[in-house]
PDB file of C-alpha atoms in Angstrom:
ATOM      1  CA  GLY V   1     148.627  48.053 252.819  1.00 64.00           C
ATOM      2  CA  ALA V   2     146.801  44.842 252.317  1.00 71.00           C
ATOM      3  CA  VAL V   3     143.069  44.768 252.657  1.00 87.00           C
ATOM      4  CA  VAL V   4     140.920  42.248 254.640  1.00 93.00           C
ATOM      5  CA  SER V   5     137.195  42.525 254.180  1.00 95.00           C
ATOM      6  CA  GLN V   6     134.794  41.185 256.859  1.00 96.00           C
ATOM      7  CA  HIS V   7     131.197  40.778 256.397  1.00 96.00           C
ATOM      8  CA  PRO V   8     128.753  41.507 257.849  1.00 97.00           C
ATOM      9  CA  SER V   9     129.706  44.345 259.945  1.00 96.00           C
ATOM     10  CA  ARG V  10     126.738  43.864 262.205  1.00 97.00           C
ATOM     11  CA  VAL V  11     124.178  41.089 262.665  1.00 97.00           C
ATOM     12  CA  ILE V  12     121.278  40.478 265.094  1.00 97.00           C
ATOM     13  CA  CYS V  13     119.828  37.001 265.359  1.00 95.00           C
ATOM     14  CA  LYS V  14     117.445  34.955 267.471  1.00 96.00           C
ATOM     15  CA  SER V  15     118.778  32.523 269.960  1.00 96.00           C
ATOM     16  CA  GLY V  16     119.306  29.128 268.405  1.00 96.00           C
ATOM     17  CA  THR V  17     120.049  30.118 264.869  1.00 96.00           C
ATOM     18  CA  SER V  18     123.528  30.010 263.295  1.00 97.00           C
ATOM     19  CA  VAL V  19     125.385  32.976 261.865  1.00 97.00           C
ATOM     20  CA  LYS V  20     128.151  32.953 259.398  1.00 97.00           C
ATOM     21  CA  ILE V  21     130.956  35.562 259.206  1.00 97.00           C
ATOM     22  CA  GLU V  22     133.128  35.874 256.142  1.00 97.00           C
ATOM     23  CA  CYS V  23     136.655  37.118 255.969  1.00 96.00           C
ATOM     24  CA  ARG V  24     138.351  37.855 252.700  1.00 94.00           C
ATOM     25  CA  SER V  25     141.907  38.861 251.677  1.00 91.00           C
ATOM     26  CA  LEU V  26     141.258  41.277 248.818  1.00 90.00           C
ATOM     27  CA  ASP V  27     144.630  41.729 247.430  1.00 85.00           C
ATOM     28  CA  PHE V  28     146.947  39.035 248.803  1.00 84.00           C
ATOM     29  CA  GLN V  29     146.761  35.276 249.354  1.00 85.00           C
ATOM     30  CA  ALA V  30     146.267  34.537 253.123  1.00 85.00           C
ATOM     31  CA  THR V  31     148.112  31.485 254.168  1.00 83.00           C
ATOM     32  CA  THR V  32     146.773  31.849 257.540  1.00 88.00           C
ATOM     33  CA  MET V  33     143.843  33.519 259.005  1.00 91.00           C
ATOM     34  CA  PHE V  34     142.928  34.078 262.805  1.00 93.00           C
ATOM     35  CA  TRP V  35     139.764  34.616 264.410  1.00 96.00           C
ATOM     36  CA  TYR V  36     139.331  36.743 267.591  1.00 97.00           C
ATOM     37  CA  ARG V  37     136.538  37.724 269.771  1.00 97.00           C
ATOM     38  CA  GLN V  38     136.354  40.802 271.975  1.00 96.00           C
ATOM     39  CA  PHE V  39     133.995  41.791 274.720  1.00 95.00           C
ATOM     40  CA  PRO V  40     133.382  45.441 275.667  1.00 92.00           C
ATOM     41  CA  LYS V  41     136.278  47.109 277.139  1.00 89.00           C
ATOM     42  CA  GLN V  42     138.429  44.031 276.984  1.00 93.00           C
ATOM     43  CA  SER V  43     141.234  42.998 274.639  1.00 93.00           C
ATOM     44  CA  LEU V  44     141.125  40.690 271.763  1.00 95.00           C
ATOM     45  CA  MET V  45     141.130  37.057 272.598  1.00 95.00           C
ATOM     46  CA  LEU V  46     142.316  34.650 269.932  1.00 95.00           C
ATOM     47  CA  MET V  47     139.951  32.072 269.167  1.00 96.00           C
ATOM     48  CA  ALA V  48     141.477  29.821 266.462  1.00 94.00           C
ATOM     49  CA  THR V  49     144.018  29.687 263.719  1.00 92.00           C
ATOM     50  CA  SER V  50     143.108  28.396 260.302  1.00 90.00           C
ATOM     51  CA  ASN V  51     145.301  27.389 257.386  1.00 85.00           C
ATOM     52  CA  GLU V  52     144.057  26.997 254.015  1.00 82.00           C
ATOM     53  CA  GLY V  53     142.952  23.538 253.171  1.00 81.00           C
ATOM     54  CA  SER V  54     143.467  22.073 256.692  1.00 84.00           C
ATOM     55  CA  LYS V  55     141.528  22.018 259.942  1.00 87.00           C
ATOM     56  CA  ALA V  56     141.582  24.931 262.289  1.00 91.00           C
ATOM     57  CA  THR V  57     143.449  24.933 265.492  1.00 92.00           C
ATOM     58  CA  TYR V  58     141.279  26.106 268.442  1.00 95.00           C
ATOM     59  CA  GLU V  59     142.658  27.900 271.414  1.00 94.00           C
ATOM     60  CA  GLN V  60     142.126  26.194 274.914  1.00 94.00           C
ATOM     61  CA  GLY V  61     138.446  26.802 276.035  1.00 94.00           C
ATOM     62  CA  VAL V  62     137.079  27.416 272.729  1.00 95.00           C
ATOM     63  CA  GLU V  63     134.417  24.980 271.397  1.00 94.00           C
ATOM     64  CA  LYS V  64     135.330  23.805 267.936  1.00 93.00           C
ATOM     65  CA  ASP V  65     131.668  22.487 267.296  1.00 95.00           C
ATOM     66  CA  LYS V  66     130.343  25.864 268.456  1.00 96.00           C
ATOM     67  CA  PHE V  67     132.563  27.906 266.240  1.00 97.00           C
ATOM     68  CA  LEU V  68     133.080  26.288 262.934  1.00 96.00           C
ATOM     69  CA  ILE V  69     135.803  27.632 260.818  1.00 94.00           C
ATOM     70  CA  ASN V  70     136.334  26.946 257.176  1.00 91.00           C
ATOM     71  CA  HIS V  71     139.238  28.150 255.179  1.00 88.00           C
ATOM     72  CA  ALA V  72     138.701  26.611 251.762  1.00 82.00           C
ATOM     73  CA  SER V  73     140.608  29.069 249.607  1.00 89.00           C
ATOM     74  CA  LEU V  74     143.607  31.412 250.007  1.00 88.00           C
ATOM     75  CA  THR V  75     141.287  34.443 250.191  1.00 91.00           C
ATOM     76  CA  LEU V  76     138.359  33.301 252.139  1.00 93.00           C
ATOM     77  CA  SER V  77     137.774  31.965 255.685  1.00 94.00           C
ATOM     78  CA  THR V  78     134.374  31.751 257.410  1.00 95.00           C
ATOM     79  CA  LEU V  79     133.253  31.499 260.953  1.00 97.00           C
ATOM     80  CA  THR V  80     130.016  30.105 261.730  1.00 97.00           C
ATOM     81  CA  VAL V  81     128.593  30.558 265.275  1.00 97.00           C
ATOM     82  CA  THR V  82     126.184  27.671 265.577  1.00 97.00           C
ATOM     83  CA  SER V  83     123.099  27.589 267.711  1.00 96.00           C
ATOM     84  CA  ALA V  84     123.796  31.087 268.936  1.00 96.00           C
ATOM     85  CA  HIS V  85     122.972  32.229 272.448  1.00 96.00           C
ATOM     86  CA  PRO V  86     122.903  35.609 274.199  1.00 96.00           C
ATOM     87  CA  GLU V  87     126.481  34.781 275.714  1.00 96.00           C
ATOM     88  CA  ASP V  88     127.867  34.557 272.167  1.00 96.00           C
ATOM     89  CA  SER V  89     127.161  38.312 271.571  1.00 97.00           C
ATOM     90  CA  SER V  90     130.495  39.816 271.000  1.00 97.00           C
ATOM     91  CA  PHE V  91     132.668  41.598 268.537  1.00 97.00           C
ATOM     92  CA  TYR V  92     134.319  38.989 266.107  1.00 98.00           C
ATOM     93  CA  ILE V  93     137.491  39.952 264.216  1.00 97.00           C
ATOM     94  CA  CYS V  94     139.393  38.208 261.709  1.00 96.00           C
ATOM     95  CA  SER V  95     142.898  38.840 260.650  1.00 93.00           C
ATOM     96  CA  ALA V  96     145.077  37.425 257.887  1.00 90.00           C
ATOM     97  CA  ARG V  97     148.775  36.989 256.878  1.00 84.00           C
ATOM     98  CA  GLY V  98     150.608  36.161 253.708  1.00 74.00           C
ATOM     99  CA  ASP V  99     153.649  34.281 253.152  1.00 67.00           C
ATOM    100  CA  SER V 100     156.240  36.933 253.199  1.00 63.00           C
ATOM    101  CA  LEU V 101     158.831  37.175 256.043  1.00 49.00           C
ATOM    102  CA  ASN V 102     158.546  40.012 258.445  1.00 56.00           C
ATOM    103  CA  GLU V 103     154.870  40.350 257.705  1.00 67.00           C
ATOM    104  CA  LYS V 104     152.314  42.313 259.607  1.00 76.00           C
ATOM    105  CA  LEU V 105     148.865  41.027 260.276  1.00 83.00           C
ATOM    106  CA  PHE V 106     146.013  42.662 258.567  1.00 89.00           C
ATOM    107  CA  PHE V 107     142.656  42.820 260.294  1.00 93.00           C
ATOM    108  CA  GLY V 108     139.116  42.869 259.143  1.00 95.00           C
ATOM    109  CA  SER V 109     136.773  45.651 260.382  1.00 95.00           C
ATOM    110  CA  GLY V 110     134.979  43.276 262.796  1.00 96.00           C
ATOM    111  CA  THR V 111     131.433  41.964 263.041  1.00 97.00           C
ATOM    112  CA  GLN V 112     129.248  42.864 266.020  1.00 97.00           C
ATOM    113  CA  LEU V 113     127.040  39.994 266.786  1.00 97.00           C
ATOM    114  CA  SER V 114     124.050  40.474 269.015  1.00 97.00           C
ATOM    115  CA  VAL V 115     121.923  37.404 269.850  1.00 97.00           C
ATOM    116  CA  LEU V 116     118.553  38.056 271.249  1.00 95.00           C
TER     117      LEU V 116
ATOM    118  CA  ASP G   1     155.883  34.831 273.270  1.00 61.00           C
ATOM    119  CA  ALA G   2     157.372  37.274 275.623  1.00 63.00           C
ATOM    120  CA  LYS G   3     154.868  39.126 277.830  1.00 88.00           C
ATOM    121  CA  THR G   4     154.425  42.894 277.654  1.00 94.00           C
ATOM    122  CA  THR G   5     153.431  45.399 280.135  1.00 95.00           C
ATOM    123  CA  GLN G   6     151.725  48.519 279.276  1.00 97.00           C
ATOM    124  CA  PRO G   7     150.078  51.423 281.277  1.00 97.00           C
ATOM    125  CA  PRO G   8     146.351  51.073 281.184  1.00 97.00           C
ATOM    126  CA  SER G   9     145.647  54.599 280.138  1.00 97.00           C
ATOM    127  CA  MET G  10     147.388  57.933 279.024  1.00 97.00           C
ATOM    128  CA  ASP G  11     146.301  61.475 278.227  1.00 97.00           C
ATOM    129  CA  CYS G  12     147.992  63.660 275.661  1.00 96.00           C
ATOM    130  CA  ALA G  13     147.144  67.259 274.363  1.00 97.00           C
ATOM    131  CA  GLU G  14     146.365  67.584 270.744  1.00 97.00           C
ATOM    132  CA  GLY G  15     149.415  68.599 268.755  1.00 97.00           C
ATOM    133  CA  ARG G  16     151.861  67.426 271.290  1.00 97.00           C
ATOM    134  CA  ALA G  17     153.859  64.199 271.123  1.00 97.00           C
ATOM    135  CA  ALA G  18     152.354  61.014 272.580  1.00 98.00           C
ATOM    136  CA  ASN G  19     154.990  58.722 274.050  1.00 98.00           C
ATOM    137  CA  LEU G  20     153.576  55.266 274.838  1.00 98.00           C
ATOM    138  CA  PRO G  21     156.059  52.896 276.885  1.00 98.00           C
ATOM    139  CA  CYS G  22     155.939  49.117 276.790  1.00 97.00           C
ATOM    140  CA  ASN G  23     158.112  46.777 278.888  1.00 96.00           C
ATOM    141  CA  HIS G  24     159.135  43.468 277.452  1.00 95.00           C
ATOM    142  CA  SER G  25     161.820  42.285 279.734  1.00 94.00           C
ATOM    143  CA  THR G  26     161.719  38.677 278.663  1.00 91.00           C
ATOM    144  CA  ILE G  27     161.887  39.308 275.119  1.00 91.00           C
ATOM    145  CA  SER G  28     163.921  36.731 273.049  1.00 88.00           C
ATOM    146  CA  GLY G  29     166.577  37.433 270.475  1.00 88.00           C
ATOM    147  CA  ASN G  30     164.279  36.353 267.687  1.00 86.00           C
ATOM    148  CA  GLU G  31     161.314  38.248 268.694  1.00 88.00           C
ATOM    149  CA  TYR G  32     160.058  41.567 267.050  1.00 90.00           C
ATOM    150  CA  VAL G  33     158.305  44.373 268.868  1.00 93.00           C
ATOM    151  CA  TYR G  34     154.903  45.134 267.060  1.00 93.00           C
ATOM    152  CA  TRP G  35     152.524  47.954 267.743  1.00 96.00           C
ATOM    153  CA  TYR G  36     148.897  48.048 266.680  1.00 95.00           C
ATOM    154  CA  ARG G  37     146.008  50.257 267.560  1.00 97.00           C
ATOM    155  CA  GLN G  38     142.340  49.813 267.756  1.00 97.00           C
ATOM    156  CA  ILE G  39     139.933  52.628 267.437  1.00 95.00           C
ATOM    157  CA  HIS G  40     136.488  52.055 269.001  1.00 89.00           C
ATOM    158  CA  SER G  41     134.482  49.379 267.220  1.00 87.00           C
ATOM    159  CA  GLN G  42     136.992  48.708 264.544  1.00 93.00           C
ATOM    160  CA  GLY G  43     139.648  46.049 263.718  1.00 94.00           C
ATOM    161  CA  PRO G  44     143.158  46.666 264.961  1.00 94.00           C
ATOM    162  CA  GLN G  45     145.407  48.634 262.586  1.00 93.00           C
ATOM    163  CA  TYR G  46     149.077  47.869 262.203  1.00 92.00           C
ATOM    164  CA  ILE G  47     151.400  50.878 263.082  1.00 95.00           C
ATOM    165  CA  ILE G  48     155.064  49.748 263.098  1.00 94.00           C
ATOM    166  CA  HIS G  49     157.453  47.024 264.092  1.00 93.00           C
ATOM    167  CA  GLY G  50     161.156  46.607 264.769  1.00 93.00           C
ATOM    168  CA  LEU G  51     163.689  44.181 265.982  1.00 92.00           C
ATOM    169  CA  LYS G  52     166.528  46.396 267.612  1.00 92.00           C
ATOM    170  CA  ASN G  53     166.924  49.456 265.606  1.00 91.00           C
ATOM    171  CA  ASN G  54     164.699  52.435 265.965  1.00 95.00           C
ATOM    172  CA  GLU G  55     162.134  52.506 263.093  1.00 96.00           C
ATOM    173  CA  THR G  56     160.073  55.377 261.766  1.00 97.00           C
ATOM    174  CA  ASN G  57     157.124  55.469 259.181  1.00 95.00           C
ATOM    175  CA  GLU G  58     154.476  57.923 258.226  1.00 95.00           C
ATOM    176  CA  MET G  59     152.344  57.131 261.334  1.00 95.00           C
ATOM    177  CA  ALA G  60     154.846  56.722 264.249  1.00 97.00           C
ATOM    178  CA  SER G  61     158.383  56.103 265.500  1.00 98.00           C
ATOM    179  CA  LEU G  62     159.441  53.099 267.529  1.00 98.00           C
ATOM    180  CA  ILE G  63     162.388  53.439 269.980  1.00 98.00           C
ATOM    181  CA  ILE G  64     163.838  50.197 271.296  1.00 97.00           C
ATOM    182  CA  THR G  65     166.391  50.226 274.127  1.00 97.00           C
ATOM    183  CA  GLU G  66     169.734  48.723 273.527  1.00 95.00           C
ATOM    184  CA  ASP G  67     168.944  45.809 275.791  1.00 95.00           C
ATOM    185  CA  ARG G  68     165.561  45.511 274.048  1.00 96.00           C
ATOM    186  CA  LYS G  69     163.710  45.048 277.480  1.00 96.00           C
ATOM    187  CA  SER G  70     161.491  48.066 276.628  1.00 97.00           C
ATOM    188  CA  SER G  71     160.263  50.181 273.802  1.00 97.00           C
ATOM    189  CA  THR G  72     158.471  53.457 273.325  1.00 98.00           C
ATOM    190  CA  LEU G  73     156.020  54.364 270.540  1.00 98.00           C
ATOM    191  CA  ILE G  74     155.980  57.973 269.604  1.00 98.00           C
ATOM    192  CA  LEU G  75     153.206  59.698 267.658  1.00 98.00           C
ATOM    193  CA  PRO G  76     154.912  63.011 266.869  1.00 97.00           C
ATOM    194  CA  HIS G  77     151.852  65.292 266.672  1.00 96.00           C
ATOM    195  CA  ALA G  78     148.921  63.681 268.173  1.00 97.00           C
ATOM    196  CA  THR G  79     145.311  64.404 266.850  1.00 97.00           C
ATOM    197  CA  LEU G  80     142.064  63.778 268.280  1.00 97.00           C
ATOM    198  CA  ARG G  81     141.836  60.728 265.830  1.00 96.00           C
ATOM    199  CA  ASP G  82     144.691  59.005 267.442  1.00 97.00           C
ATOM    200  CA  THR G  83     142.384  58.327 270.469  1.00 97.00           C
ATOM    201  CA  ALA G  84     142.549  54.558 270.554  1.00 97.00           C
ATOM    202  CA  VAL G  85     143.753  51.555 272.371  1.00 97.00           C
ATOM    203  CA  TYR G  86     147.442  50.860 271.600  1.00 98.00           C
ATOM    204  CA  TYR G  87     148.726  47.258 271.797  1.00 97.00           C
ATOM    205  CA  CYS G  88     152.551  46.423 272.122  1.00 96.00           C
ATOM    206  CA  ILE G  89     153.073  42.883 271.017  1.00 93.00           C
ATOM    207  CA  VAL G  90     156.344  40.679 270.893  1.00 90.00           C
ATOM    208  CA  ARG G  91     156.387  37.894 268.407  1.00 85.00           C
ATOM    209  CA  ALA G  92     158.765  35.771 266.586  1.00 79.00           C
ATOM    210  CA  LEU G  93     158.162  35.416 262.913  1.00 70.00           C
ATOM    211  CA  ASN G  94     158.153  31.784 262.519  1.00 64.00           C
ATOM    212  CA  THR G  95     157.135  30.099 265.732  1.00 57.00           C
ATOM    213  CA  GLY G  96     153.833  29.492 267.414  1.00 54.00           C
ATOM    214  CA  GLY G  97     152.067  29.263 264.076  1.00 60.00           C
ATOM    215  CA  PHE G  98     152.438  33.169 263.792  1.00 71.00           C
ATOM    216  CA  LYS G  99     149.878  33.638 266.356  1.00 78.00           C
ATOM    217  CA  THR G 100     149.464  37.124 267.778  1.00 85.00           C
ATOM    218  CA  ILE G 101     148.336  37.565 271.267  1.00 86.00           C
ATOM    219  CA  PHE G 102     147.017  40.686 272.399  1.00 90.00           C
ATOM    220  CA  GLY G 103     147.375  42.046 275.988  1.00 90.00           C
ATOM    221  CA  ALA G 104     145.330  44.846 277.752  1.00 92.00           C
ATOM    222  CA  GLY G 105     146.944  47.698 275.784  1.00 96.00           C
ATOM    223  CA  THR G 106     147.083  51.449 276.635  1.00 97.00           C
ATOM    224  CA  ARG G 107     143.931  53.490 276.106  1.00 97.00           C
ATOM    225  CA  LEU G 108     145.249  56.796 274.813  1.00 98.00           C
ATOM    226  CA  PHE G 109     142.854  59.785 275.123  1.00 97.00           C
ATOM    227  CA  VAL G 110     144.062  62.830 273.018  1.00 97.00           C
ATOM    228  CA  LYS G 111     142.403  65.926 274.354  1.00 96.00           C
ATOM    229  CA  ALA G 112     141.692  69.225 272.657  1.00 94.00           C
TER     230      ALA G 112
END
């Protein structure tokens, strides 16, 4: 199956700093990428949808100025958590889809963010 | 997208079949049934999907009732590595921006 690479897998940062998470589709062109966050023992919560070359669409309650998403190419999307605080500590997961019909979503391995 | 209902947890003995049910009574005619699983601290993994016919691949089988209001994911010979949270999702292919919304899922424990 297709491969989605997410980096870093784990990051620890101080409160107030910004953290960038990268999501790459390695063997297909990702027309759309999705960003999720997941708290312990909870399900995945969709944060935003990003289409290559256009602004991301954020879900209700997700601050777009807090979680900056850039999808500059068909193989790369980035999520930047700006001015991170301890409550932003979470597991962040990206996923990507190609253009073929009947497609499945492919997920990255996730990034565990811990804000001290 | 239609809502799904799954039991919160299930146990299965290693080597036996694991049958995970999912109710999706409000499914629309153009919505597919997808199954993903998430092993602890990893991203979700695609398992299988179908529209109305039963499907089988190297990982699992998907049985969809004739009225499409429910389905069952079958892992024919569960192993300890199949311990994970299993998510049943219904989604149309070309509506809603292709968003995939996850419910609570079923936590499957495979025991030796």
